[in-house]
PDB file of C-alpha atoms in Angstrom:
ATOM      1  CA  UNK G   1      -7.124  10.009  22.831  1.00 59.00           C
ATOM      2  CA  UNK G   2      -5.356  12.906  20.739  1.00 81.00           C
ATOM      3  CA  UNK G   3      -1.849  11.355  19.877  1.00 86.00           C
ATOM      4  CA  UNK G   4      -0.149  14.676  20.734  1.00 82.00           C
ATOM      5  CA  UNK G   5      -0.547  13.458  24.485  1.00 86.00           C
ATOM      6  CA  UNK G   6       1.281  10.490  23.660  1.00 89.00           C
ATOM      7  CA  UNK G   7       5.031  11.043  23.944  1.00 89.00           C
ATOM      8  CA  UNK G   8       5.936   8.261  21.381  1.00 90.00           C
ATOM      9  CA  UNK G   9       4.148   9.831  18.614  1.00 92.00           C
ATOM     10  CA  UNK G  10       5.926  13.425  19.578  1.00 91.00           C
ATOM     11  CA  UNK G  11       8.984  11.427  19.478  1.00 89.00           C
ATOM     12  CA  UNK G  12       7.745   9.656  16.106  1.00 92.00           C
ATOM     13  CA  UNK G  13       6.920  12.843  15.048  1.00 91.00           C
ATOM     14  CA  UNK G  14      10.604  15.107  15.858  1.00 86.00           C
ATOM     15  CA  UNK G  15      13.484  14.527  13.767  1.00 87.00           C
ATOM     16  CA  UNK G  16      15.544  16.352  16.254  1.00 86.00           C
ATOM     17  CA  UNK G  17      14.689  13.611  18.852  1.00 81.00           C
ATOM     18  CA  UNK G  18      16.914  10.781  18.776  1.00 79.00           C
ATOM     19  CA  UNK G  19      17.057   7.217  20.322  1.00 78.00           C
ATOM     20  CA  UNK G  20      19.178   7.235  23.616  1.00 77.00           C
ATOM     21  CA  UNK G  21      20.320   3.715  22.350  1.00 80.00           C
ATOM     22  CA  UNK G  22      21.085   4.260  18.834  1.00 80.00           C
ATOM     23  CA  UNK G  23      20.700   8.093  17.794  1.00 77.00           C
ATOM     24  CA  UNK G  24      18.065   7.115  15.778  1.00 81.00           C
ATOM     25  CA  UNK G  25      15.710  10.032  14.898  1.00 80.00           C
ATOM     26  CA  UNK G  26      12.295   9.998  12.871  1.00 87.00           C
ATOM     27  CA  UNK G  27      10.064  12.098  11.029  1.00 90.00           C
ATOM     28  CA  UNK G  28       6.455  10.841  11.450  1.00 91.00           C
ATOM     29  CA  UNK G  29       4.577   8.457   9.328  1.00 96.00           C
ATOM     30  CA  UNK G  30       5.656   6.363   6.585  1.00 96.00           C
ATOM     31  CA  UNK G  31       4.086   4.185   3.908  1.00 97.00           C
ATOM     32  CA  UNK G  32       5.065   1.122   2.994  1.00 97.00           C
ATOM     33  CA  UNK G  33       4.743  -0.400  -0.504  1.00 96.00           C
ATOM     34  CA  UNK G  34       4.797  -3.820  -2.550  1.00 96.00           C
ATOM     35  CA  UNK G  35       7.045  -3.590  -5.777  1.00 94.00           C
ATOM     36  CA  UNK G  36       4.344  -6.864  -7.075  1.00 96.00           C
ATOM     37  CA  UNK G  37       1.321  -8.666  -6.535  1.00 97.00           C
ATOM     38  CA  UNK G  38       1.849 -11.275  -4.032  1.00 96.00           C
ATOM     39  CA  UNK G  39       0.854 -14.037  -6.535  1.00 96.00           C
ATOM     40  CA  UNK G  40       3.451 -12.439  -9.366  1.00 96.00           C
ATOM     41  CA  UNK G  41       6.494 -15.479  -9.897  1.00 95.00           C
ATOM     42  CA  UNK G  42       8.872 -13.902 -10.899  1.00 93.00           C
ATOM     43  CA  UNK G  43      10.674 -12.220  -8.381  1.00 89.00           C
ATOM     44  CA  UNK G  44      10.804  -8.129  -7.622  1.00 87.00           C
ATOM     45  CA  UNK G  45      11.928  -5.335  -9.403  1.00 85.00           C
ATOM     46  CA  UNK G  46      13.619  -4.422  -6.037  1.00 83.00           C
ATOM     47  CA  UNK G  47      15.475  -7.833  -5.876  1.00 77.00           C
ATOM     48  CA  UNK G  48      16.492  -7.013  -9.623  1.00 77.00           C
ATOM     49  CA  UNK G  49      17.747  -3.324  -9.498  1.00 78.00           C
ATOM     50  CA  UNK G  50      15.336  -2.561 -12.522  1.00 81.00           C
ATOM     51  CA  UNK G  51      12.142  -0.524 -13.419  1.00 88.00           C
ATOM     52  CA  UNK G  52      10.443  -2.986 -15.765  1.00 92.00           C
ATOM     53  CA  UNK G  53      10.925  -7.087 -15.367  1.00 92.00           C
ATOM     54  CA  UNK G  54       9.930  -8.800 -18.493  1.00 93.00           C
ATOM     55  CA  UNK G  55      10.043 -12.744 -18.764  1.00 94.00           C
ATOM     56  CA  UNK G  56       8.313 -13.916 -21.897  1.00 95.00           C
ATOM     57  CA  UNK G  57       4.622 -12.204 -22.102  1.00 96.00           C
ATOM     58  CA  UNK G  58       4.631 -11.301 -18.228  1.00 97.00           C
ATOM     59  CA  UNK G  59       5.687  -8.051 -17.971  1.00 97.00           C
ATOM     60  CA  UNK G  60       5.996  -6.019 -14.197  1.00 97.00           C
ATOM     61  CA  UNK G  61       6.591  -2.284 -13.910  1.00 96.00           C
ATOM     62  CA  UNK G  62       6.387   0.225 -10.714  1.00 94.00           C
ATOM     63  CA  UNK G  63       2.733   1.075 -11.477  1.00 95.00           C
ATOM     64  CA  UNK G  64       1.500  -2.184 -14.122  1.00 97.00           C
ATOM     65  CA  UNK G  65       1.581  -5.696 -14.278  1.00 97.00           C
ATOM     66  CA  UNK G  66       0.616  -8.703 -16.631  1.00 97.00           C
ATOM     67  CA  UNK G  67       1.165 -12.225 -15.842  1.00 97.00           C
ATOM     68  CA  UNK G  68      -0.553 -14.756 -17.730  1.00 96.00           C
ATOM     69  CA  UNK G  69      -4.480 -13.998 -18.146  1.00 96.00           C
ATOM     70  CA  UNK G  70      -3.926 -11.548 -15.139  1.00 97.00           C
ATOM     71  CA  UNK G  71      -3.917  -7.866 -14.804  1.00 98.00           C
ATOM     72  CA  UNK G  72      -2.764  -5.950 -12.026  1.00 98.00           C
ATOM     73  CA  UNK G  73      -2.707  -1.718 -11.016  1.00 98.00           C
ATOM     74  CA  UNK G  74      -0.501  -0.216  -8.404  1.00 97.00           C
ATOM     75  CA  UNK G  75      -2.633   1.441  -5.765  1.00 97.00           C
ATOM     76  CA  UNK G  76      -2.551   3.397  -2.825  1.00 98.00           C
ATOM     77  CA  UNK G  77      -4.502   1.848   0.442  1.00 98.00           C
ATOM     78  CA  UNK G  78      -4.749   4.974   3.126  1.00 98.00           C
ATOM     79  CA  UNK G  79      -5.279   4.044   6.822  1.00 98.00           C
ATOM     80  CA  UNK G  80      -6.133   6.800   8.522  1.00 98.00           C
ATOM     81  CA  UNK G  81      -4.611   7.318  12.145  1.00 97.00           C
ATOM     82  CA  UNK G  82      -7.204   7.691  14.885  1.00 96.00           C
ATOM     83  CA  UNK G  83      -6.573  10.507  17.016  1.00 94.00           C
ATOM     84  CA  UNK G  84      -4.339  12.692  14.465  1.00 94.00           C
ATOM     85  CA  UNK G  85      -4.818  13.635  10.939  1.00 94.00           C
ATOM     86  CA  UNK G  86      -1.981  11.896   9.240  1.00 96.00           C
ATOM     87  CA  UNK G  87      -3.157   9.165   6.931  1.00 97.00           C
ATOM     88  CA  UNK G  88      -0.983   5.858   6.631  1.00 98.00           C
ATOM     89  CA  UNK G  89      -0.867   4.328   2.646  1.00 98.00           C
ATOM     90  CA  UNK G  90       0.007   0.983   1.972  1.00 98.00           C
ATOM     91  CA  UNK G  91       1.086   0.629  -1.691  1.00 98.00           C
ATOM     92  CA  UNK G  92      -0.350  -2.251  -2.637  1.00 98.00           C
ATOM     93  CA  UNK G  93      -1.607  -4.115  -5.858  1.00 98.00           C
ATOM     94  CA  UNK G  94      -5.475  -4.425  -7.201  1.00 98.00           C
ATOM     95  CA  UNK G  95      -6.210  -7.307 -10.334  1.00 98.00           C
ATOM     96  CA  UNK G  96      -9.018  -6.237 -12.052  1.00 98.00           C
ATOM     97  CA  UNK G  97     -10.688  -7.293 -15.488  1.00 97.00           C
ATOM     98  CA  UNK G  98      -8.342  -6.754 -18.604  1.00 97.00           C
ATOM     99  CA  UNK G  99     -11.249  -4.527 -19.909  1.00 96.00           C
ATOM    100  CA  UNK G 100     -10.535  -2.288 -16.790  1.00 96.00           C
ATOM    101  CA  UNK G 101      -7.050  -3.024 -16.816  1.00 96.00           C
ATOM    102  CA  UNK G 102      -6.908  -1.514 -20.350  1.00 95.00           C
ATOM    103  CA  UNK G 103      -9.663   1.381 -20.127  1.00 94.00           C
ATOM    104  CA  UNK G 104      -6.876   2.247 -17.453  1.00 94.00           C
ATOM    105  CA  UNK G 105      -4.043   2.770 -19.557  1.00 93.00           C
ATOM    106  CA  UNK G 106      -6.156   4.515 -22.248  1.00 91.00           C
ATOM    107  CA  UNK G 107      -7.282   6.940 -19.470  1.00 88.00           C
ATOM    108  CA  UNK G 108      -3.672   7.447 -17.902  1.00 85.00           C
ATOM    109  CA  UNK G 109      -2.076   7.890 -21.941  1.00 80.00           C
ATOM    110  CA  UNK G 110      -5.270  10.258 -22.762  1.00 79.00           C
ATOM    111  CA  UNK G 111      -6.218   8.364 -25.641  1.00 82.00           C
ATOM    112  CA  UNK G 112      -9.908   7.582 -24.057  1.00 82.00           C
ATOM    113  CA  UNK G 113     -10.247   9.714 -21.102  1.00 82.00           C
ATOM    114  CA  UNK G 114     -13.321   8.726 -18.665  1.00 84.00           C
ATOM    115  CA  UNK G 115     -11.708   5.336 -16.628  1.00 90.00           C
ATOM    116  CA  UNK G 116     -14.374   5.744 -13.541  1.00 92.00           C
ATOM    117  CA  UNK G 117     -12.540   2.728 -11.462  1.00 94.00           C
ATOM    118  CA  UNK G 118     -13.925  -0.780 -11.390  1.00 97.00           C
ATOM    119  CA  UNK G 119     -14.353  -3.366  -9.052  1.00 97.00           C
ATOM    120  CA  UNK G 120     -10.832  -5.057  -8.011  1.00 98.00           C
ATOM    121  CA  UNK G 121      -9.227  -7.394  -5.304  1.00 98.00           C
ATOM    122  CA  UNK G 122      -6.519  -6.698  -3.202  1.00 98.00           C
ATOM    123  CA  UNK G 123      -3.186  -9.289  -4.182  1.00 98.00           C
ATOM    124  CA  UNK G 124      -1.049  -7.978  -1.244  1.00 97.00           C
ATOM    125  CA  UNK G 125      -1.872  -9.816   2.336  1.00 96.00           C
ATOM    126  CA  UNK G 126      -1.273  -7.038   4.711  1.00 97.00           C
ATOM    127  CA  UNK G 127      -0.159  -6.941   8.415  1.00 96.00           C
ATOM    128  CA  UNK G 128      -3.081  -6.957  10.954  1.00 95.00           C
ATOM    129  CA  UNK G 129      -5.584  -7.626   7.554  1.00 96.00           C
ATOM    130  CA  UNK G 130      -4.357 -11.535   7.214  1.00 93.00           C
ATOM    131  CA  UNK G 131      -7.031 -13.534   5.713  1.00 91.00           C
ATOM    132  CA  UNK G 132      -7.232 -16.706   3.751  1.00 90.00           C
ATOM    133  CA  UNK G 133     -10.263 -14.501   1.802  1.00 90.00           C
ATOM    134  CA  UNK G 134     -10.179 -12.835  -1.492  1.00 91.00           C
ATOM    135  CA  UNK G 135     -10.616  -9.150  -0.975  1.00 97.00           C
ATOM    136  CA  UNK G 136     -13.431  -7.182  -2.772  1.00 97.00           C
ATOM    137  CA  UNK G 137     -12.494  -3.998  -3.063  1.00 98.00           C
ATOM    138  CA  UNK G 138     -13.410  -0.636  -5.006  1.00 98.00           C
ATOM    139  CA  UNK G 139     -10.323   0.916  -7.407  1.00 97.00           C
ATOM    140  CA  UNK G 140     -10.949   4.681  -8.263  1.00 96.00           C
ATOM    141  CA  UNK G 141      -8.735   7.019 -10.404  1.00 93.00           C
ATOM    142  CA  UNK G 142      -6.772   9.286  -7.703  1.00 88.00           C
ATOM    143  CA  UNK G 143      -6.030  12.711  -9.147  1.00 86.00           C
ATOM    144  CA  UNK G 144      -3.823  13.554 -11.997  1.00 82.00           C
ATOM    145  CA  UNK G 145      -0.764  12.012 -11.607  1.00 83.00           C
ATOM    146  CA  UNK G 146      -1.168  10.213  -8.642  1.00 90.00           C
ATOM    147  CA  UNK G 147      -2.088   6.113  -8.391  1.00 94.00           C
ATOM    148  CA  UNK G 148      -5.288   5.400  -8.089  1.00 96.00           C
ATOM    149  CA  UNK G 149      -6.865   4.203  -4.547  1.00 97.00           C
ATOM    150  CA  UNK G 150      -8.765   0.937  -3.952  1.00 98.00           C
ATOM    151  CA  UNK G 151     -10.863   0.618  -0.858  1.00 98.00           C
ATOM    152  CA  UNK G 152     -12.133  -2.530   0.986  1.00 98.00           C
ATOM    153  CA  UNK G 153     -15.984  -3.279   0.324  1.00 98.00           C
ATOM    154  CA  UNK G 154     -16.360  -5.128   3.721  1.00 96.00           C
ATOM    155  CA  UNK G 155     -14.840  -6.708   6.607  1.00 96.00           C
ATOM    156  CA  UNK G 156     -12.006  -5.658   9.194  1.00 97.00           C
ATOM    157  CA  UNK G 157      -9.688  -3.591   6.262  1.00 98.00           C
ATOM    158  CA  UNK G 158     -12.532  -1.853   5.369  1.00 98.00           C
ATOM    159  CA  UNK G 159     -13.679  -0.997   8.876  1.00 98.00           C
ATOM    160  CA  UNK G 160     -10.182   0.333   9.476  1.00 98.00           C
ATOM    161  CA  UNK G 161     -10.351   2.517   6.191  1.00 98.00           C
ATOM    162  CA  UNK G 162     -13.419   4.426   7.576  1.00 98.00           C
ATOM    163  CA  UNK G 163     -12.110   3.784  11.276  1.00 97.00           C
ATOM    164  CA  UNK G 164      -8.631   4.673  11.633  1.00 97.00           C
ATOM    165  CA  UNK G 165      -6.162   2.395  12.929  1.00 98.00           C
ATOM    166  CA  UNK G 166      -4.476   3.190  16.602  1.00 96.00           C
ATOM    167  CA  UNK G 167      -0.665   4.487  16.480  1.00 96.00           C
ATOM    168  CA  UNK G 168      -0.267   1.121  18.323  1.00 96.00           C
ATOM    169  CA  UNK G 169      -1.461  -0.576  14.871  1.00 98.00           C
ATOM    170  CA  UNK G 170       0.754   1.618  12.901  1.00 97.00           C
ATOM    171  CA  UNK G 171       3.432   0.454  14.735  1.00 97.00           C
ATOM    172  CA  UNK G 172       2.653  -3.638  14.723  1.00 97.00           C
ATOM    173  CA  UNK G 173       2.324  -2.954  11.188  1.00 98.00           C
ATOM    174  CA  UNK G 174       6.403  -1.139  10.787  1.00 97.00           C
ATOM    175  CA  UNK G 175       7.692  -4.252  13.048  1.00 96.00           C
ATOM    176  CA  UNK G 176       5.573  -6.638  10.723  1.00 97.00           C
ATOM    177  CA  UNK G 177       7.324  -5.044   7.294  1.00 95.00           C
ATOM    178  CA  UNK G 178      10.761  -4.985   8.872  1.00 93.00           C
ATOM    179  CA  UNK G 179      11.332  -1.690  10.756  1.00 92.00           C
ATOM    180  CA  UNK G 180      10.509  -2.453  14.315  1.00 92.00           C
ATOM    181  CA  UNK G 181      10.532   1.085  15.951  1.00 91.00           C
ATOM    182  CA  UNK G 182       9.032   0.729  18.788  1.00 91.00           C
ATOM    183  CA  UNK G 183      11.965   0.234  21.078  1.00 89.00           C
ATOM    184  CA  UNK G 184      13.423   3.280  19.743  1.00 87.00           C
ATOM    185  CA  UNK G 185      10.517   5.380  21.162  1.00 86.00           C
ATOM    186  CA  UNK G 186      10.269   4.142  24.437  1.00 78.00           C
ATOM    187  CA  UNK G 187      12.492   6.675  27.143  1.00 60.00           C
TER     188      UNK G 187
END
């Protein structure tokens, strides 16, 4: 079904329409991000009010993280959205190998250009994606200046990747990070 039939998604979609209940008024899709892996101790840099979070050797920024023996990139996750061509991103957190971790930074500073990606594993559990299972997935540079991208090598996240998810999904997946919309798109 093309989403343009569906009068929630023009609604989603028209910051001039607003909520009868509230006024509330929306501008199509969103992405959501995670400011650390889930498995990072030491709190946010949200919760904090900062850009970098040091505590002893473990060090967090917006796009880097080291805890321990671990190493960590910032990446972008797109979903695309079946029956439109907007694309979804979760911002979500990869641990690779320090090796990769560093080849990374050496790539990103230009000191040795020619990072390819590596193999990774998601450290964010996602709405809809729950699993008790590591994540395999594939982390490749994104272009210049952007984060890099890390795709699922198997299972229901990485069916949705090629797939799409429904605007339905979209939607469970707003409620299930904290901004439940859909009652604001309904009449």
């Amino acid at each position: 079904m093309l989403l343009v039939l569906d009068t929630r998604w023009r609604r989603f979609n028209d910051e001039t329409s607003a909520c009868s209940c509230c006024g509330q008024s929306f501008s199509g899709v969103f992405d959501v991000g995670y400011d650390h892996p889930d498995c990072w101790p030491h709190g946010g840099l949200r919760d904090r009010g900062k850009d970098l979070l040091q505590v002893g050797e473990d060090k967090l920024t917006s796009d880097l993280c080291r805890w321990d023996d671990h190493r960590f990139i910032r990446c972008i996750l797109p979903l695309p959205i079946k029956g439109s061509e907007d694309v979804f991103n979760f911002g979500v957190w990869g641990s690779v190998a320090p090796e990769n971790f560093y080849r990374y930074i050496d790539d990103a500073t230009g000191e040795a250009p020619g990072f390819e990606g590596c193999v990774s594993w998601l450290m964010n559990d996602l709405p809809l994606f729950e699993t008790e299972e590591s994540i395999g997935c594939d982390l490749t540079p994104g272009p210049e200046g952007h984060r890099p991208r890390i795709t699922a090598q198997d299972g229901p996240l990485a069916a949705a990747q090629s797939e799409g998810i429904s605007f339905d999904q979209l939607l469970d997946i707003y409620a299930a990070t904290g901004t439940d919309i859909r009652p604001h798109l309904n009449g």
